[in-house]
Coordinates of C-alpha atoms and ligand atoms in Angstrom, one line a residue:
X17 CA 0.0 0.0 0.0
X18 CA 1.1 3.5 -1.1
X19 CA 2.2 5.5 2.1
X20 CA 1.2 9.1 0.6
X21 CA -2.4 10.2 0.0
X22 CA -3.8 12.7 -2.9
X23 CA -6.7 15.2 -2.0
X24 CA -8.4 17.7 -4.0
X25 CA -9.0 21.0 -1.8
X26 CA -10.9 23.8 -3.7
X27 CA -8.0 26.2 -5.0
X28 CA -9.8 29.5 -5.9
X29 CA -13.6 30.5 -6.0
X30 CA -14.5 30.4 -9.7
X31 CA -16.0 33.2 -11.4
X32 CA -17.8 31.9 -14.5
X33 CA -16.8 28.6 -15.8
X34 CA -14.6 26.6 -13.7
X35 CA -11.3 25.5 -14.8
X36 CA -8.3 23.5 -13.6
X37 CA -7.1 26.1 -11.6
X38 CA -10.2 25.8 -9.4
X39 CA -8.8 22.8 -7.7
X40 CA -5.5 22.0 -5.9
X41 CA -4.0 18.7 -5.7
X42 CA -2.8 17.9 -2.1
X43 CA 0.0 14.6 -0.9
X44 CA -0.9 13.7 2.7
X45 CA -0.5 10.8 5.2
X46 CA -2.9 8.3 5.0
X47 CA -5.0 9.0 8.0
X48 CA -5.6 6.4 10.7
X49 CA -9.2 5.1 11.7
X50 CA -10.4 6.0 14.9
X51 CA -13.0 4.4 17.2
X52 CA -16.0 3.9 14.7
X53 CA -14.0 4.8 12.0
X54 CA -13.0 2.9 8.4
X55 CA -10.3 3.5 6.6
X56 CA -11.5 3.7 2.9
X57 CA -9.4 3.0 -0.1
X58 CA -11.5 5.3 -3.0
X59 CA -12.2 3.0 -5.9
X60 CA -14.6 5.3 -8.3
X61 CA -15.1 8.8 -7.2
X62 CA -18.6 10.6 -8.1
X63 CA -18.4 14.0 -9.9
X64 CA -21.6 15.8 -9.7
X65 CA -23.0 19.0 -11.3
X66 CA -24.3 20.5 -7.9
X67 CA -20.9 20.4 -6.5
X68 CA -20.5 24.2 -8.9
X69 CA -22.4 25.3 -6.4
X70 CA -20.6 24.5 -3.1
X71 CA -17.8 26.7 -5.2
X72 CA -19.8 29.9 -4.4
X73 CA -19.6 31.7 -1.6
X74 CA -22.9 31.4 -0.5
X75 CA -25.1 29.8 1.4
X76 CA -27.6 27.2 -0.2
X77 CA -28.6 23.6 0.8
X78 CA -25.2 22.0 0.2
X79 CA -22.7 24.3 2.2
X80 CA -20.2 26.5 0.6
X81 CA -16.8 24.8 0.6
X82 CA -14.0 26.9 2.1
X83 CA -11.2 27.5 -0.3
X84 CA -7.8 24.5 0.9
X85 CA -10.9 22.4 2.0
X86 CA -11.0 19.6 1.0
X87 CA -14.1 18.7 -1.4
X88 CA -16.4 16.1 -0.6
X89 CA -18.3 13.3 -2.9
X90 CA -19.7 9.9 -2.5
X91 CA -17.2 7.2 -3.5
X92 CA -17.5 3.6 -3.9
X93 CA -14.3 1.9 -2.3
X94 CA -13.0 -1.0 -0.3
X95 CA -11.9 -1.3 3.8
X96 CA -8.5 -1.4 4.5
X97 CA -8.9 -1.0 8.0
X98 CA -11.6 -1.1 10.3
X99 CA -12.0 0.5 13.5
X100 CA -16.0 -0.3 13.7
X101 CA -18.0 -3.7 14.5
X102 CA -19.9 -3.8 11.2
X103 CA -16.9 -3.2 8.7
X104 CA -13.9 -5.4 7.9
X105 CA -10.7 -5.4 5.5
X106 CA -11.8 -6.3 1.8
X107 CA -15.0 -5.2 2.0
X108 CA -16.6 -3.1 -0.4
X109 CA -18.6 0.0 0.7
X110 CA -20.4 3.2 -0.5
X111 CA -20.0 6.4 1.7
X112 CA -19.8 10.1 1.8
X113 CA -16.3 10.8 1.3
X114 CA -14.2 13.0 -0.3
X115 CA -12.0 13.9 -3.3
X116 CA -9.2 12.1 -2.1
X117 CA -7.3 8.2 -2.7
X118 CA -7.8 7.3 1.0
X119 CA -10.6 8.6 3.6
X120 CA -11.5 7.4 7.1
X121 CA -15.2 7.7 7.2
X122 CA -17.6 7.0 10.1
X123 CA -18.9 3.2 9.5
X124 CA -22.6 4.1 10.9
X125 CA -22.6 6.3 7.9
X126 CA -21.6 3.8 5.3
X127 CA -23.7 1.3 3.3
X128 CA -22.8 -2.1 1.5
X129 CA -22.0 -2.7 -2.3
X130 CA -22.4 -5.9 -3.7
X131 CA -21.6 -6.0 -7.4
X132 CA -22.7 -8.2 -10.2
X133 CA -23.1 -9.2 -13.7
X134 CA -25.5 -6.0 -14.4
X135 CA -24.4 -4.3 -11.5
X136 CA -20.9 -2.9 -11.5
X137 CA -19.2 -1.2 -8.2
X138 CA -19.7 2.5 -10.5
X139 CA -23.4 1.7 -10.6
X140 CA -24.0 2.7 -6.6
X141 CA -22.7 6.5 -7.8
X142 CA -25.0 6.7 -10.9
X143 CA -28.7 4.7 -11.2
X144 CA -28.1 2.6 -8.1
X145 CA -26.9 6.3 -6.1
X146 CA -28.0 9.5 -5.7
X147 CA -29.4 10.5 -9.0
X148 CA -31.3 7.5 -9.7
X149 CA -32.8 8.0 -6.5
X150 CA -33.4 11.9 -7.7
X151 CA -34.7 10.4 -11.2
X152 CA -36.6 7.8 -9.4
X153 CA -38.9 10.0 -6.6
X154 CA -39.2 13.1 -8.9
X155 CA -40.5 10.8 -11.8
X156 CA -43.3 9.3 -8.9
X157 CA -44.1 11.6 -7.2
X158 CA -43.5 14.8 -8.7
X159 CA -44.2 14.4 -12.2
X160 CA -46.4 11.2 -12.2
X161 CA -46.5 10.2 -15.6
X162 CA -49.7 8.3 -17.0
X163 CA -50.4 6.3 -19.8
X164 CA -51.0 8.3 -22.7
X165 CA -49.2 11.3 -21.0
X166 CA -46.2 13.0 -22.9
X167 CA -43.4 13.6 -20.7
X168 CA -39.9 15.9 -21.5
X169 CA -36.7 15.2 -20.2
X170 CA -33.6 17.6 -20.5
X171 CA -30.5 16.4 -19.7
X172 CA -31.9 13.4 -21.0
X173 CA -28.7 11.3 -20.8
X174 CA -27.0 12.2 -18.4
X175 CA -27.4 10.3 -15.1
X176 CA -30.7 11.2 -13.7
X177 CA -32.4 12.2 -17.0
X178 CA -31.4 9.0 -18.6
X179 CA -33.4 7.4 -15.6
X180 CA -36.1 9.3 -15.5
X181 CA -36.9 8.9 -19.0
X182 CA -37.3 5.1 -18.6
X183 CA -39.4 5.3 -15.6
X184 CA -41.4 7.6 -17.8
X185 CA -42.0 5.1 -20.1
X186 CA -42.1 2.0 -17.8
X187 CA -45.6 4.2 -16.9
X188 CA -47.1 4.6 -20.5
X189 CA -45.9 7.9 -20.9
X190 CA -44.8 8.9 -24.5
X191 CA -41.0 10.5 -23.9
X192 CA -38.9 13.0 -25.5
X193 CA -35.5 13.6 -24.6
X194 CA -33.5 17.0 -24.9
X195 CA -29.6 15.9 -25.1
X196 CA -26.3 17.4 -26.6
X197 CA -25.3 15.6 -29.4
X198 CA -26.2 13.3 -31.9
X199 CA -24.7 10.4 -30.2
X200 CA -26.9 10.9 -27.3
X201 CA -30.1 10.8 -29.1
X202 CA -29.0 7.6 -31.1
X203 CA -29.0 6.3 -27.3
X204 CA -32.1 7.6 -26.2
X205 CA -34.0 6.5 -28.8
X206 CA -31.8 3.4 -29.5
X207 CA -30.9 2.0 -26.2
X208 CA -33.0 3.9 -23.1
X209 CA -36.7 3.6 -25.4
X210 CA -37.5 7.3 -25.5
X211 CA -39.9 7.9 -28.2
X212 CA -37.7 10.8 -29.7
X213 CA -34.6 12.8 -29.0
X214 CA -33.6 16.5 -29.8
X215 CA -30.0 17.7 -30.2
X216 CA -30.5 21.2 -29.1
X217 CA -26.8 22.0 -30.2
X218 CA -28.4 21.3 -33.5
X219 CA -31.2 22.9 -33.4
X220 CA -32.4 26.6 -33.2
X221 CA -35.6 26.3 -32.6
X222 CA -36.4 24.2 -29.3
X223 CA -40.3 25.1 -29.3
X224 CA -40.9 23.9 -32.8
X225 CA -38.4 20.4 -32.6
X226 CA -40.4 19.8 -29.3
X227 CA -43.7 20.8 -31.1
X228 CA -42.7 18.1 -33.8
X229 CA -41.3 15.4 -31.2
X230 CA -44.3 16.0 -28.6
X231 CA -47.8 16.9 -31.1
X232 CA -49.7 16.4 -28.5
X233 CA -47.8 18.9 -26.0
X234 CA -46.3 18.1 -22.8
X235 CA -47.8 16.5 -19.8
X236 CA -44.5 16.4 -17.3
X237 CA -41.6 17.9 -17.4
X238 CA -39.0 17.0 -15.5
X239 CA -36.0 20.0 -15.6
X240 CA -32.4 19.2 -15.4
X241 CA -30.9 21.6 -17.5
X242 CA -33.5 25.2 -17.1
X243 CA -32.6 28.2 -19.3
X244 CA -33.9 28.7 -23.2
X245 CA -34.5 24.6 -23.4
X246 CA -37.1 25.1 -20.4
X247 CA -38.5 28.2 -21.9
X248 CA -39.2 26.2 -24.8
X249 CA -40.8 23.7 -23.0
X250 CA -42.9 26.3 -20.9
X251 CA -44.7 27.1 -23.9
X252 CA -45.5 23.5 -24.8
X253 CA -47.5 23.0 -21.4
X254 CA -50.8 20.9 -21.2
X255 CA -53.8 21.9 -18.9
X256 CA -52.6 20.5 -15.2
X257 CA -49.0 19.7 -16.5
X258 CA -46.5 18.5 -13.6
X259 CA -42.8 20.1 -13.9
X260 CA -40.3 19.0 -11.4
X261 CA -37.3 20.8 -11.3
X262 CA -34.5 19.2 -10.5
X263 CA -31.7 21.1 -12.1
X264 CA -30.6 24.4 -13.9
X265 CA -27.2 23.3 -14.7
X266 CA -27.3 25.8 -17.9
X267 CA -27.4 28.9 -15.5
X268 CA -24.5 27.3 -13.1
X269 CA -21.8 29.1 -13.9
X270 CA -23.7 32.3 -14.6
X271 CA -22.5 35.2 -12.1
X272 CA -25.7 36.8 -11.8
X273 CA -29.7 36.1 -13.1
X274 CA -29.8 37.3 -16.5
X275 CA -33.6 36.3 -17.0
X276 CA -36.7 37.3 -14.9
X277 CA -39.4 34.7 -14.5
X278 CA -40.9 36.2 -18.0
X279 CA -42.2 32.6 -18.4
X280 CA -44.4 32.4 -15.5
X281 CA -47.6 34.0 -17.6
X282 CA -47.7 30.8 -19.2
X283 CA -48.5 28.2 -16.6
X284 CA -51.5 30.5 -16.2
X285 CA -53.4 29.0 -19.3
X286 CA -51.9 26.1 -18.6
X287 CA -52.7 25.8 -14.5
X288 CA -49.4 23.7 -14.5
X289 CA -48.2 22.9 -11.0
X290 CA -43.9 23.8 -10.8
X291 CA -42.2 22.0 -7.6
X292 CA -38.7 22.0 -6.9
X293 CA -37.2 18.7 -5.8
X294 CA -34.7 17.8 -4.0
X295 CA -33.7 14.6 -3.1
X296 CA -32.4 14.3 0.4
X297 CA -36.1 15.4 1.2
X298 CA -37.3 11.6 0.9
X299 CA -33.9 9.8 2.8
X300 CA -36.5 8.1 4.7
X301 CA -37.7 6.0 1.6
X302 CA -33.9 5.9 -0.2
X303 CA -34.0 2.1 1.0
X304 CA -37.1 1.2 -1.0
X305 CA -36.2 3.4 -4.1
X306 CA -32.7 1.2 -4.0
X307 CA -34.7 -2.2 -3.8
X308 CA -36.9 -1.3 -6.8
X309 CA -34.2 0.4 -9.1
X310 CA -31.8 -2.5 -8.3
X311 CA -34.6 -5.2 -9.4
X312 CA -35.0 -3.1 -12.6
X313 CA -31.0 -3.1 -13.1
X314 CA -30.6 -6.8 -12.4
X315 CA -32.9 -7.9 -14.5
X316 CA -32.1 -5.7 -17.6
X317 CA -35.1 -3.2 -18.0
X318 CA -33.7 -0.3 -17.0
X319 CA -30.5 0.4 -19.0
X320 CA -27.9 2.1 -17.3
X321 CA -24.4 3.5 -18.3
X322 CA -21.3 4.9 -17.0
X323 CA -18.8 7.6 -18.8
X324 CA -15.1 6.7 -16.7
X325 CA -12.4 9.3 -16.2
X326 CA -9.6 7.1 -15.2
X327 CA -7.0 8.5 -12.8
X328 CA -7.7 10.2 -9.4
X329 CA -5.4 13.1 -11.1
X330 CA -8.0 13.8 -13.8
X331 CA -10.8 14.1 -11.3
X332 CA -11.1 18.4 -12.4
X333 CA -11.7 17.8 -15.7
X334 CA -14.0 14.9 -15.2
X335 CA -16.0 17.6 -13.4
X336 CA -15.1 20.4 -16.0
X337 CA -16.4 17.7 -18.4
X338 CA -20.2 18.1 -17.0
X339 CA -20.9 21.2 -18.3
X340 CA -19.2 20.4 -21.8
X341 CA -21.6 17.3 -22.1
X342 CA -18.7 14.8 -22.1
X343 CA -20.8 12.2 -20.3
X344 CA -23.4 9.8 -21.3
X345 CA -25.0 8.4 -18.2
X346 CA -23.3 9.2 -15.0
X347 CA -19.6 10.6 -15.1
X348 CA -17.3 8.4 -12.7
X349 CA -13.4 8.6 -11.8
X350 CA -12.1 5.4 -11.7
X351 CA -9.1 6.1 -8.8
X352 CA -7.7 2.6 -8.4
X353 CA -8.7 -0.9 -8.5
X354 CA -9.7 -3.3 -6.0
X355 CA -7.1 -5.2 -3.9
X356 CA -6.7 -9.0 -4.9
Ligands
NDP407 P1 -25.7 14.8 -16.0 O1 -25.1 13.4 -16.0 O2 -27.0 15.1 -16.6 O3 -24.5 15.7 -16.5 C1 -24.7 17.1 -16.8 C2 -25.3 17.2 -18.3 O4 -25.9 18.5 -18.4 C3 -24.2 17.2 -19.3 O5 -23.8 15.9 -19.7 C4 -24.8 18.0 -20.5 O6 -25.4 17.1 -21.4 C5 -25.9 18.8 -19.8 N1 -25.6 20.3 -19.9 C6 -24.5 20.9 -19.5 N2 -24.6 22.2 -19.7 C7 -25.7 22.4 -20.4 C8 -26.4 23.5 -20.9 N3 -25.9 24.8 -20.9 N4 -27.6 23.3 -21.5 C9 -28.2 22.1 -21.6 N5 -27.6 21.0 -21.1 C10 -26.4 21.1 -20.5 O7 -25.8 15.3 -14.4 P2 -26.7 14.7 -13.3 O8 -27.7 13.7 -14.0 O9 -25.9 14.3 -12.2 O10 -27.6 15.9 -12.9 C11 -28.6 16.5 -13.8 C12 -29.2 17.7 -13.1 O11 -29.9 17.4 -12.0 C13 -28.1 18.8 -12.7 O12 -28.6 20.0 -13.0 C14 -28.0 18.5 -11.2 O13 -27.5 19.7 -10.5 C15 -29.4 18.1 -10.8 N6 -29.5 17.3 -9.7 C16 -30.4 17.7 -8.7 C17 -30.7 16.9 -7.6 C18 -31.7 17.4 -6.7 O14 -31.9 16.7 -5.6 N7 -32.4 18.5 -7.0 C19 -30.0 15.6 -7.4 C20 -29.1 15.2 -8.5 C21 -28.9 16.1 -9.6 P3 -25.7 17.6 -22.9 O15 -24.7 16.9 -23.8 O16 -27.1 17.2 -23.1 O17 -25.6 19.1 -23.0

C-alpha cells in the first residue's frame, strides 16, 4: 500500500466557468481510523453538477466549501482497516467521502455494495446512487406520468435524466428527450426507449423540434438543464402539467440572473403545477427506491451506463467535463482498483 495520500481542496472560487485552476492537488498521510472509524481505499469517485455550487460563496442547501478544504463526494471503495464492529478489511462500501485516494469515514454512515453481472461497483454512484434515487422520486411523485401522458426530459442522458426517462415510459408515458449531441439521441432513442430525441446544439428552434417530437404537448416535465430549453418547453405545457425541477445546470456558472421569471404567464393558461425537488427530502424512503431500481437493473429493464475518467489526477476535468456534455450516463473517476 502507497504510504502518501492525494486530495483535491478547492483552490480559488470560480468566477464563471470553472477551470483547472479551481482545484488543488494535495499529498498527505494516510490518515488512521479512529474508534468507529473505516479507513476507505476510493475505488470510483462521483463527480456531480451540484458540486458548482458549493464553489460559491454562499449559502444554499449543500454548504459552501472553504477554499484549501478539501471537497467532498460519495465514493464507492473497499476497507482497509476497520475501526468499527460492522466493517472489515476487503469489504466493499459506499459512503460520503471525499475527493481524495484514501478517507477514514464513520462506518454508521456507510452502506454495503455488492456488485454483479449488471451491476458494477460505479453503478451505486449513478442509477443505483443519488441521481437515480433523484430520477426515481421526482418521476413518482412529482411528475407522475400516466399512460397516454407526454413527458420531456432535458439532460436526458445524463445520469438522472437517462433514468427518468425510462421510468417515464415503464408508466405509458410517450417520452422525449433534450440531449447534446447526436450520439446521445442515437442512445435515447436506441438504447434507453424514449420515443424521440432532440439535439439542441443542432437545433435553433427548441419550441418547434419539441412541437414536432411532442404533437400532443407536454404533460410532465422533469428539468435538469432550465434556461432557453425550459423556456421552450414552458410554452409547450398541457392543462394541469406537472414540472419537477431538478436542475438548472445551464445557468450554473452564470454570475448573476440574467432572466426574470418572464415565463411564469404561461402556466396560467396552462394551471401547471412547478415544484422544486430535492432529493435528500425523501432519505427516509432511499431504502425502498434502492430495492426497486436494483430489481429493474438486475434484471435488464432499465438500461444504465457509465462515462469513466480514469486516474484520481483527472478528477477536475471529469468535473469540468459536465458542463461540456462529455458524459453519457453518469460521469465516474475510476481512482484505483480493488485489492486482490
Ligand atoms: P448529468 O449526468 O446530466 O450531466 C450534466 C449534463 O448536463 C451534461 O452531460 C450535459 O449534457 C448537460 N448540460 C451541461 N450544460 C448544459 C447547458 N448549458 N444546456 C443544456 N444541457 C447542459 O448530471 P446529473 O444527472 O448528475 O444531474 C442532472 C441535473 O440534476 C443537474 O442540474 C444537477 O444539478 C441536478 N440534480 C439535482 C438533484 C436534486 O436533488 N435536486 C439531485 C441530482 C442532480 P448535454 O450533452 O445534453 O448538454
Amino acid at each position: 500500500m502507497s504510504q502518501t495520500n492525494r486530495q483535491f481542496v478547492l483552490g480559488k472560487r470560480p468566477e464563471g466557468k470553472p477551470d483547472r485552476d479551481t482545484f488543488e492537488l494535495e499529498e498527505t498521510g494516510i490518515p488512521e481510523p479512529k474508534h468507529g472509524e473505516v479507513l476507505v481505499r476510493t475505488l470510483f469517485l462521483s463527480v456531480d453538477p451540484y458540486m458548482r455550487g458549493r464553489m460559491r460563496d454562499r449559502e444554499s442547501y449543500a454548504d459552501p466549501w472553504d477554499v484549501g478544504e478539501p471537497m467532498a463526494g460519495h465514493v464507492v471503495g473497499e476497507v482497509v482497516d476497520s475501526e468499527h464492529d460492522d466493517w472489515q478489511a476487503g469489504e466493499f462500501v459506499f459512503g460520503n467521502g471525499s475527493w481524495s485516494e484514501y478517507a477514514t469515514l464513520d462506518g454508521d454512515d456507510l452502506t454495503p455494495v455488492e456488485p454483479s453481472a449488471n451491476v458494477p461497483l460505479e453503478s451505486y454512484l449513478g442509477v443505483l446512487g443519488m441521481p437515480g434515487r433523484t430520477a426515481y422520486f421526482g418521476t413518482r411523485e412529482v411528475v407522475e406520468p400516466t399512460p397516454g401522458d407526454t413527458v420531456a426530459v432535458s439532460g436526458a442522458a445524463g445520469a438522472v435524466g437517462s433514468t427518468v426517462g425510462q421510468l417515464a415510459s415503464f408508466a405509458g408515458a410517450r417520452v422525449v428527450g433534450f440531449a447534446g449531441s447526436d450520439e446521445k439521441v442515437d442512445y435515447l432513442e436506441d438504447d434507453l426507449g424514449f420515443d424521440a430525441g432532440i439535439n439542441y446544439k443542432e437545433t435553433d428552434d427548441y419550441r418547434a423540434a419539441l412541437d414536432e417530437a411532442a404533437p400532443e404537448g407536454v404533460d410532465g416535465y422533469f428539468d435538469n438543464v432550465g434556461g432557453p430549453i425550459s423556456d421552450a418547453v414552458f410554452t409547450q405545457l398541457n392543462v394541469d402539467a406537472r414540472v419537477a425541477v431538478c436542475g438548472q445546470i445551464a445557468t450554473y456558472n452564470d454570475e448573476g440572473v440574467a432572466t426574470g421569471p418572464r415565463k411564469l404567464p404561461l402556466l396560467i393558461p396552462s394551471r401547471a403545477r412547478v415544484q422544486g425537488l430535492l432529493v435528500g427530502d425523501y432519505v427516509a424512503r432511499f431504502e425502498q427506491a434502492n430495492a426497486r431500481l436494483q430489481e429493474w437493473v438486475e434484471s435488464g429493464d432499465l438500461v444504465h451506463r457509465e462515462s469513466i475518467v480514469d486516474g484520481f489526477e483527472n478528477a477536475p476535468d471529469a468535473f469540468l467535463g459536465l458542463f461540456e456534455g462529455d458524459n453519457i450516463g453518469k460521469q465516474v473517476v475510476n481512482v484505483a482498483e480493488p485489492s486482490e
